[in-house]
Amino acid sequence: MNGPVNGPVNGPVNGTVNGTVNGTVNGTVNGTVNGTMRHLATAVKAVVLGAWLLITLFPLYWILVTSLKPKAEIFSMPLKYWPGEVTFEHYEELFSFADFGVYLMNSLIVSLVSAGVVTAVGVLGGYTLARFAFPGRGAVMLAFLVTQMIPLFIALGPLYLLMSDLDLLNRLSGLMLVYVAMLVPFATIIMRGFYERVPVALEEAAQVDGASRLVAMVRVVIPVMLPGIAATFIFAFVQCWNELFLAITFIDSEDAKTIPVAMNSFITQYDIDWGSMAAATVISVLPTLVLFAAIRRYIVEGLTAGAVKG
């Protein structure tokens, strides 16, 4: 009697128990394996990013260390990764034997004014190309794109003659004029892309409330465009700040030299003043870092604008 009864009862019970145990064990094993794989993937990412960060930051660290080393230690063997005696003699030489303060001020003036004009023109030009349909708009865009494909040295000869005829050689105003002409097409293309991400309905709503197109642009569109404007400004500033090819061609006067031109003078026919060049590099990086830190939020928003549809 017990056999027939226990068989039907034990079968489902054993099956249920075995299934529960197997499911629990498999789930625990799978969870442990998946957790281990996630931790391993996180560790690999951390190692790769750490190595990349080290590769990226080490040149900056080496430049800083070189600027703090005495001249005798710069070429000492074996290499010293920290100066045995910290010295600021290279920084003192920059401002005592060279007019580095003048070069720094020249670079700031040229970069800030040029970037400001480029951004202002780009804001207006981008708005025109994004909001108005007129004959030749496609040709204008094509012309802007073509100018970015032409190597600069091709136009250097005619540009030099033009600058000479206009008496703009060795003048900061001439250099700023060239920078503005060089960067306006690209800035206009960038700003047009940002404008196309701003709904036209925002302007139409402002115009319905009585605002003119200009007022709607200034009070409604421009605040939304601040990330794009900041990204365009920082792009133009960095391009002007680091530019050497045009500056060394059009500027030869000590009073009008910018930092890249001044740093190029540290390279002579028989020697390179590595200590002074490293110190000048450290100082020249500081304004860019300050500018990035001041508007970093807008830069991130500007670079990621349009990445998410909404």
Short mmCIF file of N, CA, C and O in Angstrom, two decimals, residues 156-202:
data_model
loop_
_atom_site.label_atom_id
_atom_site.label_comp_id
_atom_site.label_asym_id
_atom_site.label_seq_id
_atom_site.Cartn_x
_atom_site.Cartn_y
_atom_site.Cartn_z
N LEU A 156 50.02 82.04 -48.82
CA LEU A 156 50.92 82.83 -47.99
C LEU A 156 51.59 83.96 -48.77
O LEU A 156 51.70 85.09 -48.29
N GLY A 157 52.04 83.67 -50.00
CA GLY A 157 52.71 84.70 -50.81
C GLY A 157 51.81 85.88 -51.11
O GLY A 157 52.16 87.04 -50.78
N PRO A 158 50.64 85.66 -51.73
CA PRO A 158 49.73 86.79 -51.98
C PRO A 158 49.30 87.50 -50.71
O PRO A 158 49.15 88.73 -50.69
N LEU A 159 49.10 86.73 -49.63
CA LEU A 159 48.69 87.35 -48.38
C LEU A 159 49.78 88.23 -47.81
O LEU A 159 49.50 89.33 -47.29
N TYR A 160 51.02 87.81 -47.93
CA TYR A 160 52.13 88.62 -47.45
C TYR A 160 52.23 89.93 -48.24
O TYR A 160 52.44 91.00 -47.66
N LEU A 161 52.08 89.85 -49.55
CA LEU A 161 52.13 91.06 -50.38
C LEU A 161 50.98 92.00 -50.03
O LEU A 161 51.17 93.23 -49.97
N LEU A 162 49.80 91.45 -49.80
CA LEU A 162 48.66 92.27 -49.43
C LEU A 162 48.89 92.96 -48.09
O LEU A 162 48.62 94.16 -47.93
N MET A 163 49.40 92.21 -47.13
CA MET A 163 49.69 92.80 -45.82
C MET A 163 50.76 93.89 -45.92
O MET A 163 50.70 94.91 -45.24
N SER A 164 51.73 93.67 -46.79
CA SER A 164 52.78 94.68 -46.97
C SER A 164 52.22 95.95 -47.60
O SER A 164 52.55 97.06 -47.18
N ASP A 165 51.36 95.78 -48.60
CA ASP A 165 50.77 96.95 -49.27
C ASP A 165 49.88 97.74 -48.33
O ASP A 165 49.77 98.98 -48.45
N LEU A 166 49.23 97.04 -47.38
CA LEU A 166 48.34 97.71 -46.44
C LEU A 166 49.08 98.19 -45.19
O LEU A 166 48.45 98.72 -44.26
N ASP A 167 50.40 98.00 -45.16
CA ASP A 167 51.23 98.40 -44.02
C ASP A 167 50.76 97.73 -42.72
O ASP A 167 50.64 98.37 -41.68
N LEU A 168 50.49 96.42 -42.81
CA LEU A 168 50.01 95.68 -41.66
C LEU A 168 51.03 94.67 -41.15
O LEU A 168 50.73 93.91 -40.21
N LEU A 169 52.23 94.67 -41.72
CA LEU A 169 53.28 93.79 -41.21
C LEU A 169 53.78 94.33 -39.87
O LEU A 169 53.85 95.55 -39.65
N ASN A 170 54.14 93.42 -38.98
CA ASN A 170 54.64 93.78 -37.65
C ASN A 170 53.61 94.58 -36.85
O ASN A 170 53.97 95.42 -36.02
N ARG A 171 52.34 94.30 -37.12
CA ARG A 171 51.26 94.96 -36.37
C ARG A 171 50.31 93.88 -35.83
O ARG A 171 49.92 92.97 -36.56
N LEU A 172 49.92 94.04 -34.59
CA LEU A 172 48.97 93.09 -34.02
C LEU A 172 47.62 93.15 -34.73
O LEU A 172 46.94 92.13 -34.88
N SER A 173 47.24 94.34 -35.19
CA SER A 173 45.96 94.47 -35.89
C SER A 173 45.96 93.66 -37.18
O SER A 173 44.95 93.05 -37.55
N GLY A 174 47.09 93.64 -37.89
CA GLY A 174 47.19 92.83 -39.10
C GLY A 174 47.07 91.35 -38.82
O GLY A 174 46.39 90.61 -39.53
N LEU A 175 47.73 90.91 -37.74
CA LEU A 175 47.66 89.49 -37.37
C LEU A 175 46.24 89.11 -36.96
O LEU A 175 45.74 88.04 -37.34
N MET A 176 45.58 89.99 -36.23
CA MET A 176 44.19 89.71 -35.84
C MET A 176 43.28 89.63 -37.06
O MET A 176 42.38 88.79 -37.13
N LEU A 177 43.51 90.51 -38.03
CA LEU A 177 42.70 90.50 -39.24
C LEU A 177 42.85 89.17 -40.00
O LEU A 177 41.85 88.60 -40.47
N VAL A 178 44.06 88.67 -40.07
CA VAL A 178 44.30 87.40 -40.75
C VAL A 178 43.64 86.25 -39.99
O VAL A 178 43.02 85.37 -40.58
N TYR A 179 43.75 86.25 -38.67
CA TYR A 179 43.15 85.20 -37.87
C TYR A 179 41.62 85.19 -38.02
O TYR A 179 40.99 84.13 -38.13
N VAL A 180 41.03 86.37 -38.02
CA VAL A 180 39.57 86.46 -38.17
C VAL A 180 39.15 85.90 -39.53
O VAL A 180 38.19 85.10 -39.62
N ALA A 181 39.85 86.31 -40.57
CA ALA A 181 39.51 85.81 -41.91
C ALA A 181 39.70 84.30 -42.01
O ALA A 181 38.95 83.61 -42.71
N MET A 182 40.67 83.76 -41.30
CA MET A 182 40.97 82.34 -41.36
C MET A 182 39.92 81.51 -40.60
O MET A 182 39.57 80.41 -41.02
N LEU A 183 39.38 82.04 -39.49
CA LEU A 183 38.53 81.25 -38.60
C LEU A 183 37.03 81.49 -38.78
O LEU A 183 36.23 80.68 -38.33
N VAL A 184 36.64 82.60 -39.40
CA VAL A 184 35.22 82.91 -39.54
C VAL A 184 34.45 81.83 -40.30
O VAL A 184 33.35 81.44 -39.87
N PRO A 185 34.95 81.29 -41.42
CA PRO A 185 34.17 80.25 -42.12
C PRO A 185 33.86 79.05 -41.23
O PRO A 185 32.72 78.58 -41.18
N PHE A 186 34.86 78.55 -40.53
CA PHE A 186 34.64 77.38 -39.68
C PHE A 186 33.70 77.70 -38.53
O PHE A 186 32.82 76.89 -38.19
N ALA A 187 33.87 78.87 -37.91
CA ALA A 187 32.99 79.27 -36.82
C ALA A 187 31.54 79.41 -37.30
O ALA A 187 30.60 79.03 -36.59
N THR A 188 31.35 79.93 -38.50
CA THR A 188 30.00 80.08 -39.05
C THR A 188 29.36 78.72 -39.27
O THR A 188 28.17 78.52 -38.97
N ILE A 189 30.13 77.77 -39.78
CA ILE A 189 29.60 76.42 -39.99
C ILE A 189 29.20 75.78 -38.67
O ILE A 189 28.14 75.15 -38.53
N ILE A 190 30.04 75.95 -37.65
CA ILE A 190 29.73 75.39 -36.33
C ILE A 190 28.46 76.01 -35.76
O ILE A 190 27.56 75.30 -35.28
N MET A 191 28.36 77.33 -35.82
CA MET A 191 27.19 78.00 -35.25
C MET A 191 25.92 77.65 -36.02
O MET A 191 24.84 77.55 -35.43
N ARG A 192 26.01 77.48 -37.31
CA ARG A 192 24.83 77.06 -38.08
C ARG A 192 24.31 75.72 -37.58
O ARG A 192 23.10 75.52 -37.45
N GLY A 193 25.23 74.80 -37.28
CA GLY A 193 24.80 73.51 -36.76
C GLY A 193 24.10 73.63 -35.42
O GLY A 193 23.10 72.95 -35.16
N PHE A 194 24.58 74.53 -34.56
CA PHE A 194 23.92 74.72 -33.27
C PHE A 194 22.55 75.37 -33.44
O PHE A 194 21.59 75.01 -32.73
N TYR A 195 22.44 76.33 -34.35
CA TYR A 195 21.15 76.99 -34.57
C TYR A 195 20.10 76.01 -35.06
O TYR A 195 18.92 76.11 -34.70
N GLU A 196 20.51 75.06 -35.89
CA GLU A 196 19.54 74.12 -36.45
C GLU A 196 18.99 73.18 -35.39
O GLU A 196 17.98 72.52 -35.62
N ARG A 197 19.64 73.10 -34.23
CA ARG A 197 19.13 72.27 -33.13
C ARG A 197 18.16 73.05 -32.23
O ARG A 197 17.55 72.45 -31.35
N VAL A 198 18.06 74.35 -32.44
CA VAL A 198 17.13 75.17 -31.65
C VAL A 198 15.81 75.27 -32.42
O VAL A 198 15.79 75.73 -33.57
N PRO A 199 14.69 74.86 -31.82
CA PRO A 199 13.40 74.91 -32.53
C PRO A 199 13.03 76.32 -32.94
O PRO A 199 13.17 77.27 -32.17
N VAL A 200 12.54 76.45 -34.17
CA VAL A 200 12.10 77.74 -34.67
C VAL A 200 10.88 78.23 -33.88
O VAL A 200 10.62 79.44 -33.80
N ALA A 201 10.15 77.29 -33.28
CA ALA A 201 8.94 77.66 -32.54
C ALA A 201 9.25 78.61 -31.38
O ALA A 201 8.39 79.41 -31.00
N LEU A 202 10.46 78.55 -30.83
CA LEU A 202 10.82 79.46 -29.76
C LEU A 202 10.81 80.91 -30.25
O LEU A 202 10.28 81.80 -29.58
#
